Structures are given as structure tokens and as C-alpha cells.
Coordinates of C-alpha atoms in Angstrom, one line a residue:
X451 CA -16.3 -53.9 4.9
X452 CA -19.9 -53.0 5.9
X453 CA -18.9 -49.4 6.5
X454 CA -17.4 -49.2 3.0
X455 CA -20.6 -50.6 1.4
X456 CA -22.7 -48.1 3.4
X457 CA -20.5 -45.2 2.4
X458 CA -20.7 -46.3 -1.3
X459 CA -24.5 -46.4 -1.1
X460 CA -24.6 -42.9 0.4
X461 CA -22.4 -41.6 -2.5
X462 CA -24.7 -43.2 -5.0
X463 CA -27.8 -41.8 -3.4
X464 CA -26.3 -38.3 -3.5
X465 CA -25.9 -38.4 -7.3
X466 CA -28.8 -37.9 -9.8
X467 CA -29.9 -41.3 -11.2
X468 CA -29.8 -41.6 -15.0
X469 CA -32.1 -44.1 -16.6
X470 CA -31.2 -46.3 -19.5
X471 CA -33.2 -44.0 -21.8
X472 CA -31.0 -41.0 -20.7
X473 CA -33.6 -39.4 -18.5
X474 CA -32.4 -37.5 -15.3
X475 CA -34.2 -35.9 -12.4
X476 CA -32.2 -33.1 -10.8
X477 CA -33.0 -31.4 -7.5
X478 CA -31.8 -27.9 -6.8
X479 CA -32.0 -25.5 -3.8
X480 CA -29.7 -23.0 -2.0
X481 CA -27.0 -24.6 0.1
X482 CA -27.5 -22.0 2.9
X483 CA -30.6 -20.1 3.9
X484 CA -31.6 -18.0 6.9
X485 CA -34.3 -19.0 9.4
X486 CA -37.6 -17.4 8.4
X487 CA -36.5 -17.0 4.8
X488 CA -38.5 -18.3 1.8
X489 CA -36.7 -20.1 -1.0
X490 CA -37.4 -22.4 -4.0
X491 CA -36.9 -26.1 -4.2
X492 CA -37.1 -27.5 -7.8
X493 CA -37.0 -30.9 -9.4
X494 CA -36.3 -30.9 -13.1
X495 CA -36.6 -33.9 -15.5
X496 CA -35.1 -33.6 -19.0
X497 CA -38.1 -35.1 -20.8
X498 CA -41.9 -34.5 -20.9
X499 CA -42.9 -38.2 -21.2
X500 CA -43.3 -38.7 -17.5
X501 CA -45.9 -39.6 -14.9
X502 CA -46.2 -40.3 -11.1
X503 CA -43.9 -37.7 -9.7
X504 CA -43.3 -38.6 -6.0
X505 CA -41.9 -35.8 -3.8
X506 CA -39.8 -36.7 -0.8
X507 CA -40.6 -36.1 2.8
X508 CA -39.5 -32.5 3.6
X509 CA -38.5 -32.1 7.2
X510 CA -37.3 -28.9 8.9
X511 CA -39.0 -26.6 6.4
X512 CA -42.6 -25.4 6.0
X513 CA -44.1 -26.0 2.5
X514 CA -45.8 -22.7 1.6
X515 CA -46.7 -23.7 -2.0
X516 CA -46.2 -26.5 -4.4
X517 CA -45.6 -28.4 -6.3
X518 CA -46.3 -26.2 -9.3
X519 CA -45.5 -27.7 -12.7
X520 CA -44.0 -25.9 -15.7
X521 CA -42.9 -27.2 -19.1
X522 CA -40.0 -25.9 -21.3
X523 CA -39.1 -26.7 -24.9
X524 CA -36.5 -25.4 -27.2
X525 CA -35.3 -26.1 -30.8
X526 CA -31.8 -25.2 -32.3
X527 CA -30.5 -25.3 -35.8
X528 CA -26.7 -25.4 -36.0
X529 CA -25.0 -26.0 -39.4
X530 CA -28.2 -27.5 -40.8
X531 CA -28.7 -29.9 -37.9
X532 CA -31.9 -29.6 -35.9
X533 CA -31.8 -30.4 -32.2
X534 CA -34.6 -30.1 -29.7
X535 CA -34.9 -30.4 -25.9
X536 CA -37.7 -30.4 -23.4
X537 CA -38.1 -30.6 -19.6
X538 CA -40.6 -30.4 -16.8
X539 CA -39.9 -28.6 -13.5
X540 CA -41.7 -29.1 -10.2
X541 CA -41.3 -26.1 -7.9
X542 CA -41.9 -25.8 -4.1
X543 CA -41.8 -22.6 -2.1
X544 CA -40.4 -23.5 1.3
X545 CA -39.8 -21.5 4.5
X546 CA -36.7 -22.3 6.6
X547 CA -37.4 -23.2 10.3
X548 CA -35.0 -23.7 13.1
X549 CA -31.2 -23.4 12.5
X550 CA -29.4 -26.6 11.8
X551 CA -28.4 -28.8 8.8
X552 CA -31.2 -30.7 7.1
X553 CA -31.3 -33.3 4.3
X554 CA -34.0 -33.5 1.6
X555 CA -34.1 -37.1 0.3
X556 CA -34.4 -38.0 -3.4
X557 CA -37.6 -37.6 -5.3
X558 CA -38.7 -40.1 -8.0
X559 CA -40.6 -40.0 -11.3
X560 CA -41.6 -42.6 -13.8
X561 CA -40.1 -42.3 -17.4
X562 CA -41.1 -44.9 -20.0
X563 CA -42.0 -47.4 -17.3
X564 CA -38.7 -46.9 -15.4
X565 CA -38.2 -45.2 -12.1
X566 CA -35.8 -42.3 -12.1
X567 CA -34.5 -40.8 -8.8
X568 CA -33.1 -37.3 -8.1
X569 CA -30.0 -36.4 -6.0
X570 CA -30.4 -35.7 -2.3
X571 CA -29.9 -32.2 -1.0
X572 CA -28.2 -30.9 2.2
X573 CA -29.3 -27.4 3.3
X574 CA -27.9 -25.4 6.2
X575 CA -30.2 -23.1 8.0
X576 CA -28.5 -20.1 9.7
X577 CA -30.1 -18.2 12.7
X578 CA -31.7 -14.8 11.9
X579 CA -29.4 -11.7 11.7
X580 CA -29.5 -9.8 14.9
X581 CA -29.1 -6.5 13.1
X582 CA -32.5 -5.0 12.2
X583 CA -33.4 -5.0 8.6
X584 CA -30.6 -7.4 7.6
X585 CA -32.4 -10.8 7.8
X586 CA -32.1 -11.7 4.2
X587 CA -29.0 -12.1 2.0
X588 CA -28.6 -11.5 -1.6
X589 CA -27.2 -14.8 -2.8
X590 CA -25.7 -13.7 -6.1
X591 CA -24.6 -10.1 -5.6
X592 CA -22.2 -10.2 -2.7
X593 CA -24.4 -8.0 -0.5
X594 CA -27.4 -8.3 1.7
X595 CA -30.9 -6.9 1.2
X596 CA -30.1 -4.1 3.5
X597 CA -27.2 -3.1 1.3
X598 CA -29.5 -2.5 -1.6
X599 CA -31.4 0.0 0.5
X600 CA -28.3 1.7 1.8
X601 CA -28.3 5.4 1.3
X602 CA -25.3 7.0 -0.3
X603 CA -23.2 8.8 2.3
X604 CA -24.0 6.4 5.1
X605 CA -20.9 5.2 6.9
X606 CA -19.6 1.7 6.1
X607 CA -18.4 0.3 9.4
X608 CA -15.9 -2.4 10.1
X609 CA -18.8 -4.7 11.1
X610 CA -20.3 -4.2 7.6
X611 CA -17.2 -5.2 5.7
X612 CA -14.0 -6.8 7.0
X613 CA -11.4 -9.4 6.1
X614 CA -9.9 -12.1 8.4
X615 CA -6.4 -13.5 8.1
X616 CA -6.1 -17.1 9.5
X617 CA -3.3 -19.6 9.6
X618 CA -4.0 -23.3 9.7
X619 CA -1.3 -23.5 12.5
X620 CA 0.3 -20.9 14.7
X621 CA 2.9 -23.2 16.2
X622 CA 5.0 -25.2 13.7
X623 CA 8.4 -26.6 13.0
X624 CA 10.9 -24.9 10.7
X625 CA 10.0 -25.8 7.1
X626 CA 6.5 -27.0 8.1
X627 CA 3.7 -25.9 5.7
X628 CA 1.2 -23.3 6.9
X629 CA -2.1 -22.5 5.0
X630 CA -2.7 -18.7 5.2
X631 CA -6.3 -17.7 4.2
X632 CA -7.8 -14.2 3.7
X633 CA -11.6 -14.4 3.9
X634 CA -14.0 -11.5 3.1
X635 CA -17.1 -10.9 5.2
X636 CA -19.6 -8.4 3.7
X637 CA -23.1 -7.2 4.3
X638 CA -22.8 -4.4 1.7
X639 CA -22.6 -4.4 -2.1
X640 CA -18.8 -5.0 -2.6
X641 CA -17.9 -4.5 -6.3
X642 CA -14.0 -4.5 -6.3
X643 CA -11.2 -5.5 -4.0
X644 CA -7.5 -4.9 -4.6
X645 CA -4.4 -5.4 -2.5
X646 CA -0.6 -5.4 -2.5
X647 CA 0.8 -8.3 -0.6
X648 CA 3.8 -7.3 1.7
X649 CA 7.1 -9.0 1.7
X650 CA 6.8 -12.2 3.7
X651 CA 10.2 -12.1 5.5
X652 CA 11.3 -15.4 6.9
X653 CA 8.8 -17.4 4.7
X654 CA 8.8 -19.1 1.3
X655 CA 5.4 -18.3 -0.2
X656 CA 3.4 -20.2 -2.8
X657 CA -0.1 -18.9 -3.8
X658 CA -2.9 -21.3 -4.3
X659 CA -4.8 -20.7 -7.6
X660 CA -8.5 -20.1 -6.8
X661 CA -11.3 -20.0 -9.3
X662 CA -11.6 -16.7 -11.2
X663 CA -15.4 -16.7 -11.0
X664 CA -15.7 -16.2 -7.2
X665 CA -18.9 -17.5 -5.6
X666 CA -20.2 -16.0 -2.3
X667 CA -21.7 -18.2 0.4
X668 CA -23.6 -17.2 3.5
X669 CA -22.1 -17.6 7.0
X670 CA -23.3 -16.6 10.5
X671 CA -20.6 -14.7 12.4
X672 CA -20.9 -12.8 15.7
X673 CA -24.7 -12.6 15.5
X674 CA -24.8 -11.4 11.9
X675 CA -25.3 -13.1 8.5
X676 CA -22.6 -12.3 6.0
X677 CA -21.8 -13.1 2.4
X678 CA -18.3 -14.6 2.6
X679 CA -15.7 -15.6 0.1
X680 CA -12.1 -16.9 0.3
X681 CA -10.2 -14.1 -1.5
X682 CA -6.6 -15.3 -1.3
X683 CA -4.8 -18.4 0.0
X684 CA -1.1 -19.1 0.3
X685 CA 1.1 -22.0 1.5
X686 CA 4.0 -20.7 3.6
X687 CA 7.2 -22.5 4.7
X688 CA 9.0 -20.8 7.6
X689 CA 12.8 -20.5 6.9
X690 CA 13.9 -19.5 10.3
X691 CA 13.0 -20.2 14.0
X692 CA 11.4 -17.9 16.6
X693 CA 8.4 -15.7 16.4
X694 CA 7.7 -14.7 12.8
X695 CA 5.1 -12.1 11.8
X696 CA 2.9 -12.2 8.8
X697 CA 2.2 -8.4 8.4
X698 CA -1.2 -6.8 8.2
X699 CA -2.5 -6.3 4.7
X700 CA -4.4 -3.3 3.5
X701 CA -7.2 -4.0 0.9
X702 CA -8.8 -1.2 -1.2
X703 CA -12.5 -2.0 -1.7
X704 CA -15.1 -0.3 -3.8
X705 CA -18.7 -0.5 -2.5
X706 CA -21.8 0.5 -4.5
X707 CA -24.2 2.6 -2.4
X708 CA -27.8 3.4 -3.5
X709 CA -28.7 7.1 -4.0
X710 CA -32.2 8.4 -3.2
X711 CA -33.7 11.0 -5.6
X712 CA -35.3 14.1 -4.2
X713 CA -38.0 13.7 -6.8
X714 CA -40.6 11.3 -5.3
X715 CA -41.8 10.2 -8.8
X716 CA -38.3 9.5 -9.9
X717 CA -37.6 7.6 -6.7
X718 CA -40.8 5.6 -7.1
X719 CA -40.3 4.6 -10.7
X720 CA -36.5 4.3 -10.9
X721 CA -35.6 3.4 -7.4
X722 CA -32.5 5.7 -7.4
X723 CA -29.1 5.0 -8.8
X724 CA -25.8 3.8 -7.4
X725 CA -22.5 5.5 -6.6
X726 CA -19.1 3.9 -5.8
X727 CA -17.5 4.5 -2.5
X728 CA -14.0 3.5 -1.7
X729 CA -13.2 1.7 1.6
X730 CA -9.9 0.6 3.1
X731 CA -10.0 -2.7 4.9
X732 CA -7.1 -4.0 7.0
X733 CA -6.6 -7.7 7.5
X734 CA -4.9 -8.2 10.9
X735 CA -1.3 -9.5 11.3
X736 CA -0.7 -13.1 12.2
X737 CA 2.2 -14.3 14.5
X738 CA 3.7 -17.7 13.9
X739 CA 5.8 -19.5 16.6
X740 CA 8.4 -21.5 14.7
X741 CA 10.2 -24.2 16.6
X742 CA 13.7 -25.5 15.6
X743 CA 14.0 -29.0 14.4
X744 CA 15.7 -31.5 16.7
X745 CA 19.5 -32.1 16.3
X746 CA 19.9 -32.8 12.6
X747 CA 21.6 -36.0 11.3
X748 CA 24.7 -35.5 9.1
X749 CA 22.9 -36.8 6.0
X750 CA 19.7 -34.8 6.6
X751 CA 18.0 -34.0 3.2
X752 CA 16.2 -30.9 4.5
X753 CA 12.8 -32.5 3.8
X754 CA 10.0 -31.8 6.3
X755 CA 6.7 -33.6 5.8
X756 CA 5.8 -37.2 4.7
X757 CA 7.7 -38.9 1.9
X758 CA 8.2 -42.3 0.2
X759 CA 11.1 -43.3 -2.2
X760 CA 11.5 -45.9 -4.9
X761 CA 14.4 -46.7 -7.2
X762 CA 15.2 -48.5 -10.4
X763 CA 18.3 -49.2 -12.6
X764 CA 18.3 -49.5 -16.4
X765 CA 20.5 -52.7 -16.5
X766 CA 22.5 -54.9 -14.2
X767 CA 24.8 -56.4 -16.9
X768 CA 26.6 -53.9 -19.2
X769 CA 29.8 -53.5 -21.1
X770 CA 32.6 -51.0 -20.6
X771 CA 31.7 -47.5 -21.8
X772 CA 27.9 -48.3 -21.6
X773 CA 25.7 -46.0 -19.6
X774 CA 24.3 -47.0 -16.2
X775 CA 21.2 -45.0 -15.1
X776 CA 19.7 -45.1 -11.7
X777 CA 16.4 -43.4 -11.2
X778 CA 15.0 -42.3 -7.8
X779 CA 11.5 -41.1 -7.3
X780 CA 10.6 -39.2 -4.1
X781 CA 6.9 -38.8 -3.6
X782 CA 5.0 -37.0 -0.8
X783 CA 3.9 -33.8 0.8
X784 CA 6.0 -31.1 2.4
X785 CA 8.7 -28.6 1.4
X786 CA 9.3 -30.5 -1.8
X787 CA 11.2 -27.6 -3.5
X788 CA 13.8 -27.3 -0.7
X789 CA 15.0 -30.9 -0.4
X790 CA 18.5 -31.9 -1.3
X791 CA 19.0 -34.8 -3.8
X792 CA 20.4 -38.0 -2.1
X793 CA 23.9 -39.1 -3.1
X794 CA 24.4 -42.3 -5.1
X795 CA 27.9 -43.8 -4.3
X796 CA 29.1 -45.2 -7.6
X797 CA 32.4 -47.2 -7.7
X798 CA 35.5 -45.0 -7.8
X799 CA 36.5 -45.7 -11.4
X800 CA 33.1 -44.8 -12.8
X801 CA 32.7 -41.6 -14.7
X802 CA 29.8 -39.8 -13.0
X803 CA 27.6 -37.0 -14.3
X804 CA 25.6 -34.4 -12.4
X805 CA 22.1 -35.7 -11.6
X806 CA 19.1 -34.6 -13.7
X807 CA 16.1 -33.5 -11.6
X808 CA 12.4 -33.4 -12.8
X809 CA 9.8 -31.9 -10.5
X810 CA 6.0 -32.4 -10.7
X811 CA 4.4 -30.5 -7.8
X812 CA 0.9 -29.3 -7.1
X813 CA -0.1 -26.5 -4.7
X814 CA -3.4 -27.0 -2.8
X815 CA -4.9 -26.3 0.6
X816 CA -3.1 -29.5 1.9
X817 CA 0.3 -27.9 1.0
X818 CA 2.9 -28.7 -1.7
X819 CA 2.7 -32.3 -2.9
X820 CA 3.9 -34.3 -5.8
X821 CA 6.9 -36.2 -7.1
X822 CA 10.6 -35.4 -7.6
X823 CA 12.4 -37.7 -10.1
X824 CA 16.2 -37.8 -10.0
X825 CA 18.3 -39.6 -12.6
X826 CA 21.9 -40.4 -12.0
X827 CA 24.2 -41.3 -15.0
X828 CA 27.6 -43.1 -14.7
X829 CA 29.9 -44.8 -17.2
X830 CA 32.0 -47.8 -16.2
X831 CA 35.5 -47.8 -17.8
X832 CA 36.8 -51.1 -16.6
X833 CA 35.4 -54.6 -16.5
X834 CA 34.5 -56.4 -13.2
X835 CA 31.8 -57.0 -10.6
X836 CA 30.7 -53.9 -8.7
X837 CA 28.1 -53.1 -6.0
X838 CA 26.2 -49.8 -5.8
X839 CA 25.2 -49.4 -2.1
X840 CA 21.7 -48.5 -1.0
X841 CA 20.7 -44.8 -1.3
X842 CA 19.5 -43.1 1.9
X843 CA 17.0 -40.2 2.2
X844 CA 16.6 -38.8 5.7
X845 CA 13.7 -36.5 6.4
X846 CA 11.8 -35.1 9.4
X847 CA 8.4 -36.8 9.8
X848 CA 5.8 -34.4 11.2
X849 CA 3.4 -37.1 12.4
X850 CA 5.9 -38.8 14.6
X851 CA 8.0 -35.6 15.1
X852 CA 11.2 -37.6 14.5
X853 CA 13.7 -38.2 11.7
X854 CA 13.1 -41.2 9.4
X855 CA 15.4 -42.8 6.9
X856 CA 14.3 -44.2 3.6
X857 CA 16.6 -46.8 1.9
X858 CA 16.6 -48.2 -1.6
X859 CA 18.0 -51.7 -2.5
X860 CA 21.6 -52.3 -3.3
X861 CA 22.4 -53.1 -7.0
X862 CA 25.0 -55.7 -8.1
X863 CA 26.5 -54.6 -11.4
X864 CA 28.4 -56.9 -13.8
X865 CA 30.6 -55.1 -16.3
X866 CA 32.1 -57.0 -19.2
X867 CA 34.9 -55.8 -21.4
X868 CA 33.5 -54.7 -24.7
X869 CA 32.9 -51.9 -27.2
X870 CA 30.1 -50.2 -25.4
X871 CA 29.2 -46.6 -26.5
X872 CA 27.2 -44.2 -24.4
X873 CA 27.6 -41.2 -26.6
X874 CA 23.9 -40.8 -27.5
X875 CA 22.7 -41.5 -23.9
X876 CA 25.1 -38.8 -22.6
X877 CA 23.9 -36.4 -25.2
X878 CA 20.2 -37.0 -24.3
X879 CA 21.0 -36.8 -20.5
X880 CA 23.1 -33.6 -20.6
X881 CA 21.4 -31.9 -23.6
X882 CA 24.9 -31.4 -25.0
X883 CA 26.7 -33.0 -28.0
X884 CA 29.3 -35.4 -26.5
X885 CA 33.0 -35.3 -27.6
X886 CA 33.8 -38.3 -29.8
X887 CA 36.0 -40.9 -28.1
X888 CA 38.4 -43.1 -30.1
X889 CA 40.2 -46.2 -28.9
X890 CA 41.9 -45.6 -25.6
X891 CA 40.3 -42.2 -24.9
X892 CA 42.3 -40.4 -27.7
X893 CA 40.4 -37.3 -28.5
X894 CA 39.5 -36.6 -32.2
X895 CA 42.0 -34.3 -33.9
X896 CA 40.6 -31.4 -35.8
X897 CA 41.6 -31.3 -39.5
X898 CA 41.8 -28.3 -41.8
X899 CA 44.0 -25.7 -43.5
X900 CA 46.4 -23.6 -41.4
X901 CA 47.3 -20.0 -42.2
X902 CA 50.9 -19.0 -41.4
X903 CA 52.4 -15.5 -41.1
X904 CA 55.9 -14.7 -42.3
X905 CA 58.4 -14.0 -39.5
X906 CA 59.1 -10.3 -39.0
X907 CA 55.8 -9.0 -40.4
X908 CA 54.0 -6.6 -38.0
X909 CA 50.6 -5.1 -37.8
X910 CA 51.7 -1.7 -36.5
X911 CA 51.6 1.1 -39.1
X912 CA 49.4 -0.7 -41.6
X913 CA 46.2 0.6 -43.1
X914 CA 44.2 -1.7 -40.9
X915 CA 45.9 -0.4 -37.8
X916 CA 45.0 3.3 -38.5
X917 CA 41.4 2.4 -39.6
X918 CA 41.0 0.7 -36.2
X919 CA 41.4 4.1 -34.6
X920 CA 39.6 6.2 -37.2
X921 CA 36.4 4.2 -37.6
X922 CA 35.5 4.1 -33.8
X923 CA 36.2 7.9 -33.6
X924 CA 33.8 8.7 -36.5
X925 CA 31.1 6.4 -34.9
X926 CA 31.6 8.2 -31.5
X927 CA 31.1 11.7 -33.0
X928 CA 28.0 10.5 -34.9
X929 CA 26.5 9.0 -31.7
X930 CA 27.2 12.2 -29.7
X931 CA 25.4 14.3 -32.4
X932 CA 22.4 11.9 -32.5
X933 CA 22.0 11.7 -28.7
X934 CA 22.2 15.4 -28.2
X935 CA 19.4 15.9 -30.7
X936 CA 17.4 13.2 -29.0
X937 CA 17.9 14.8 -25.6
X938 CA 16.8 18.2 -26.9
X939 CA 13.6 16.7 -28.2
X940 CA 12.9 14.7 -24.9
X941 CA 13.4 17.9 -22.9
X942 CA 10.0 19.1 -24.1
X943 CA 7.9 16.8 -21.9
X944 CA 4.5 18.0 -23.3
X945 CA 5.7 17.3 -26.9
X946 CA 7.0 13.8 -26.0
X947 CA 3.6 13.0 -24.4
X948 CA 1.7 14.3 -27.4
X949 CA 3.8 12.2 -29.8
X950 CA 3.4 9.0 -27.7
X951 CA -0.3 9.6 -26.9
X952 CA -1.6 7.2 -29.6
X953 CA 1.0 4.6 -28.9
X954 CA 0.1 4.5 -25.1
X955 CA -3.6 4.5 -25.9
X956 CA -3.1 1.6 -28.4
X957 CA -1.2 -0.4 -25.8
X958 CA -4.0 0.1 -23.2
X959 CA -6.7 -0.9 -25.7
X960 CA -4.7 -4.1 -26.5
X961 CA -4.8 -4.9 -22.7
X962 CA -8.5 -4.1 -22.7
X963 CA -9.0 -6.5 -25.5
X964 CA -7.3 -9.3 -23.5
X965 CA -9.6 -8.4 -20.5
X966 CA -12.6 -8.6 -22.8
X967 CA -11.6 -12.1 -24.0
X968 CA -11.2 -13.2 -20.4
X969 CA -14.6 -11.6 -19.5
X970 CA -13.2 -9.5 -16.7
X971 CA -15.9 -6.8 -16.7
X972 CA -14.7 -4.3 -14.1
X973 CA -11.0 -4.5 -15.2
X974 CA -12.1 -4.1 -18.8
X975 CA -14.1 -0.9 -18.2
X976 CA -11.3 0.6 -16.0
X977 CA -8.7 0.0 -18.8
X978 CA -10.9 1.5 -21.5
X979 CA -11.5 4.7 -19.4
X980 CA -7.7 4.9 -18.8
X981 CA -7.1 4.7 -22.5
X982 CA -9.7 7.4 -23.4
X983 CA -8.8 9.9 -20.6
X984 CA -5.1 9.2 -20.8
X985 CA -5.1 9.8 -24.6
X986 CA -6.8 13.2 -24.3
X987 CA -4.6 14.1 -21.3
X988 CA -1.4 13.4 -23.3
X989 CA -2.7 14.9 -26.5
X990 CA -3.9 18.2 -25.1
X991 CA -1.3 18.4 -22.2
X992 CA -4.1 18.6 -19.6
X993 CA -3.7 16.6 -16.3
X994 CA -6.2 13.8 -15.9
X995 CA -7.4 15.2 -12.6
X996 CA -8.5 18.4 -14.4
X997 CA -10.4 16.6 -17.2
X998 CA -14.2 16.7 -17.4
X999 CA -16.6 16.2 -20.3
X1000 CA -17.3 19.9 -20.6
X1001 CA -13.7 21.1 -20.8
X1002 CA -12.8 18.1 -23.1
X1003 CA -15.4 19.3 -25.5
X1004 CA -14.2 22.9 -25.3
X1005 CA -10.5 22.0 -25.7
X1006 CA -11.2 19.7 -28.7
X1007 CA -13.1 22.6 -30.4
X1008 CA -10.2 24.9 -29.6
X1009 CA -7.8 22.5 -31.4
X1010 CA -10.0 22.5 -34.5
X1011 CA -11.6 19.0 -34.1
X1012 CA -14.7 18.6 -36.1
X1013 CA -18.0 18.5 -34.1
X1014 CA -18.9 15.0 -35.2
X1015 CA -15.5 13.6 -34.1
X1016 CA -15.9 15.4 -30.7
X1017 CA -19.3 13.9 -30.3
X1018 CA -18.0 10.4 -31.1
X1019 CA -15.4 10.7 -28.4
X1020 CA -17.8 12.0 -25.8
X1021 CA -20.2 9.2 -26.7
X1022 CA -17.5 6.6 -26.2
X1023 CA -16.9 8.0 -22.6
X1024 CA -20.6 8.0 -21.9
X1025 CA -21.1 4.4 -23.2
X1026 CA -18.2 3.1 -21.1
X1027 CA -19.6 4.6 -17.9
X1028 CA -23.2 3.5 -18.7
X1029 CA -22.5 0.0 -19.9
X1030 CA -20.6 -0.9 -16.7
X1031 CA -23.9 -1.0 -14.6
X1032 CA -26.5 -1.3 -17.3
X1033 CA -28.6 -4.6 -17.4
X1034 CA -28.6 -6.9 -20.4
X1035 CA -26.0 -8.9 -22.3
X1036 CA -22.6 -8.0 -20.7
X1037 CA -20.5 -9.5 -23.6
X1038 CA -22.5 -7.6 -26.2
X1039 CA -22.1 -4.3 -24.2
X1040 CA -18.4 -4.8 -23.7
X1041 CA -17.9 -5.6 -27.5
X1042 CA -19.8 -2.4 -28.4
X1043 CA -17.8 -0.2 -25.9
X1044 CA -14.5 -1.6 -27.2
X1045 CA -15.4 -1.0 -30.9
X1046 CA -16.7 2.5 -30.1
X1047 CA -13.5 3.5 -28.2
X1048 CA -11.1 2.2 -30.8
X1049 CA -13.1 4.2 -33.5
X1050 CA -13.1 7.3 -31.3
X1051 CA -9.3 7.3 -30.8
X1052 CA -8.6 6.6 -34.4
X1053 CA -10.8 9.5 -35.6
X1054 CA -9.3 11.8 -32.9
X1055 CA -5.7 11.0 -34.0
X1056 CA -6.4 12.4 -37.5
X1057 CA -8.3 15.5 -36.3
X1058 CA -6.4 17.2 -33.5
X1059 CA -4.3 20.1 -34.7
X1060 CA -1.1 21.4 -33.0

């Protein structure tokens, strides 16, 4: 009990304390720093009516400066409503000391006569990078300070950028969950990363959904400090025994390298530009040793993991032809998708329907967990007292490495003779309209007019008989003529591409619009460039590889495109390439590029002459 109270107090201390007047004091600092690095520690209170700020004792770090106090105020008018906010920030400049993990306790401040406490912080200090010139890391950009000074053309080695593939376990039982993680380590400015996952033979694979906005964190590995990120994670279930291999995966990376200008004035004032360099990274293969399960019981469900089971029945006293429903709920973690539903042994004269299964699973780093609900429906046709025996669920428990059997309770069912009706229950259960039952199971007889044909009357030789041959023949000839004409047109590949150029470009711009809405910057610009270059390639019958801004302008002039329309199209290409790396509001830049590109393609479609 004391341990529980102590743990609760620690959790409360780690949270920012909010006063009755709504004031909060929030502490903020990097989670990971490098020994010898300088960083900011800030304490922000969301009001300016404060006094007596009391800083905590800071151990493990040298205080170079602080606290400096700054005030911020803002006013907003939305739909005629005026709202304002103000805050005060106390800033310290600290220098990290020896490697280790340190805790900065809560600070306090007085607001309207009431003490407000901040959250505590935990900061990990990494040892210095052993590689010269790589002692600091760029927290937000996915590359170190050395990567910003990297000269274009310098070789990116496997120590600068690599990906590890790790399995949570390398020796497992058949059907036991494995967490497979691909983690990126980089000391360069990594901009893009793409891969095609190979076929995982012998495994059932389920991908874990990771946040779209990936955040890098620092890690010390083999004497160097890297920006790291978990790129992909999968839960694997081995389907066979023996040594199974998770193949090596090839990733295609794009790294931004800085260029150095020959002009010293340009280099001094502009600092050079960046070019993109492609780099192939191979994540190593992983070998998994899969052990067979012990001799399986006859009623083994196929479940491997840890499970519980509960059951319920809708009624224990019913009338004949009433519906009896038993519901089983299997809850746990393991290969939930592969388990076999247990069998409910209803009495022999019950009419039994196929069970209805509802799954509610979650995939996480702990594996596949959740619940499986199974509903069994049966209809008693005769009166009497019946017993539904316990339901058994046999699974392999990974903790004890043995088979365990879960049992439900037995149900005693009393059925009285009556006029029960399960039609609606059956319809809801099977999602089908049930056949109406009358009296002693006599099926309803369909009523209606009957058409009779006189004896001796035959269809052969009638008008309908000959039309049955003639109409298909006419349709066949018409289709042959149509498709021959279509094939002749399609034989001219250049003409087909030219006709479909606008359609393909429109499709790509629609995809770019979706990427714009999802704020996927790099994918958006790639798709816009594909739309613009692909449109010109198809329209002018010039391969994309041979396109350049100069020959595009010359070819458009050759095809009679007006100078202003040509200029609009070239500007769209330039804006797309420039906006990708330009500073400023990314959303505004992407909106502008999208609108300019749509306008350029629309004007071009009405200007190119063939």
C-alpha cells in the first residue's frame, strides 16, 4: 500500500500543477542532450500576475545564464469575440556535464496568493561523439551539425546512415507473436526514405500504425551520437517450425548535401545551397528459430498466448420455437485472428445455426490483443428439461509453456410447449429474411396466376426462334467493326498518349490535392512535378528523361503555344522546385504551387496545336 501511495505521489509531481484560478507553470527542455552541449531550460506561466518565482536545484548541469524574464501578450478577434492571453517565461542557459540521467525538480511561483508548481523534467546526457566535428545534433532536422557543413560529393558511408532490423525474440514457439522493428540511425540530413517490404514467407504479418509526424530522438551508438527514429514496426506470427528467415530490406534514401560556392562573397552571404543525393540502405536479415508446440490435445483451439473466457445465455426458461442464444467472449493477447471457435453442444433435437463472430482487435508493440465475441443460436422444437454442457477452450499458455483449458458453466434449460416465434431473432442473427412457418412446420404455399401452354405447340420455326439467331449475329458484326476501329486508333501510341495527357495530369493533380490536405510536403511536390512533366511528355511525345526547361520552351513555341502561356508553365515548374526548400509558411507555398500548376495545365490544354 505504501508503494502504491509513493508511486501516485511521483505521478502527481511529474504533472504541471493547475491552480484554482487556472494558472499553470510549465517546464520545458530537451529530453536528450550531449555532454558539453548548451541548451535552454524554460519555465512558462500563463499569466502575468505573478511574484516570487522560485527555481529548483539544478544538479548535473552548469548554469551559464539565467533566469532571464520575458513577457508575451496576444489578442484575437474571432466572429466578433475578443480573446486575449499573456504569459511570462523564465529562461536558463545550461551546459550538460557528465553522461547519465538527471532530474530537474519542480519550480514554483505565486499567483493570486496561491503557490503553483511546474512539472519535473528528466534529461538524459549522452557522451560526446567520438567523430571529430560531430559533437552536436540538430534536434529537429534529422541530421547533425556536421551534416549541415557536409560538402556535396562527399561520400555518405554506412556509419553515417544505416538501418537496424531487430526482433523482440529470436527463439519462439509456433504462432507466438514477434515484434519486428526497423530503426533509422543518421548523422546526415535525411529527407526521404522509401522501401518495398518483401514477402514474409512463413509468417502472418500485421503492421503497427506509427504517427505520421515522425520525431527524431538522439542516441549514442558505437561511440557516435545519431538522430534515430523507429521507421516501421510489424507483429509477426510464425506459421511453421524450423529456422525462418526475415529477408534483408533495401531502403531508398534521399540525403540533402550542402554545396559550396566558388564565389567567396556568395558563400559568405548565402552559405551555399543544397542538392539531393540518393543512397541505398540495406537493413540486415533476421533469422528466427521456431519451435514446434508440444503434442496438441484433440480439442486444441489453435490459440497461443494468454486468454480468458466468459459466457452468458439469454434465457433459461423458454417455449418451443423460441430462440436460445449463448454468447462467449474470449479476451486476451496472442494470435487472436487464428483461433477456432469453441463448440457448443446443444441437445440433438435443437435446430442449430452457424455461430456469429465479432472481432475487436488492436495491434500494438505488445502484439495482437482484444476480444472475440461468438454468438450461438439454437431453436428448441420440443418441450422438456435440457442441459447444455460446459464449453471448453484449450490454448497454449506462453508463460507456463503448457496447454490450459478454460470452461464455462453448464446451463439447465426448461422448455415449455407453447407458440414461441423466433422469426425476427433468426432474421437479425443471420441477416436474412426467414421463411414463414405455419402450424406443424408446413411451408407457406405461394399463390398467384398460372400460365398454361396448349399441348402440341412448339417454339421451333416461330418468329421468336429466328430472331434469337439473327439479333446476336447483328450484335456480333457491330462489335467486330467497333473493336477493329478502336484497335487501329490504339496502335498509334503517341496519339493515344496525347489524347490521354490531360486525363492523366488531372488524375495526378487530384492525388496531389489529397497530399496537400494531409500536409505531406515532399510527396505533394513529387506528384505535382510528375503531373507537369508527364503532361508535357505525353502531349509533345518526348520522353521524360529528355525533358529540360530549355527544350520544353522551344518545343512549345514550335507547336504554336503563346509566349505568355509558355511562361506560365515554366514558372509553375520553377515555383514547385523552389517552394520545396524555401523558408516560410509551408501550407501557403503548397497552396500557391497547386493553384499555379492547375492553371498552367488548363491554359496549355487549350494552346498546344497538333
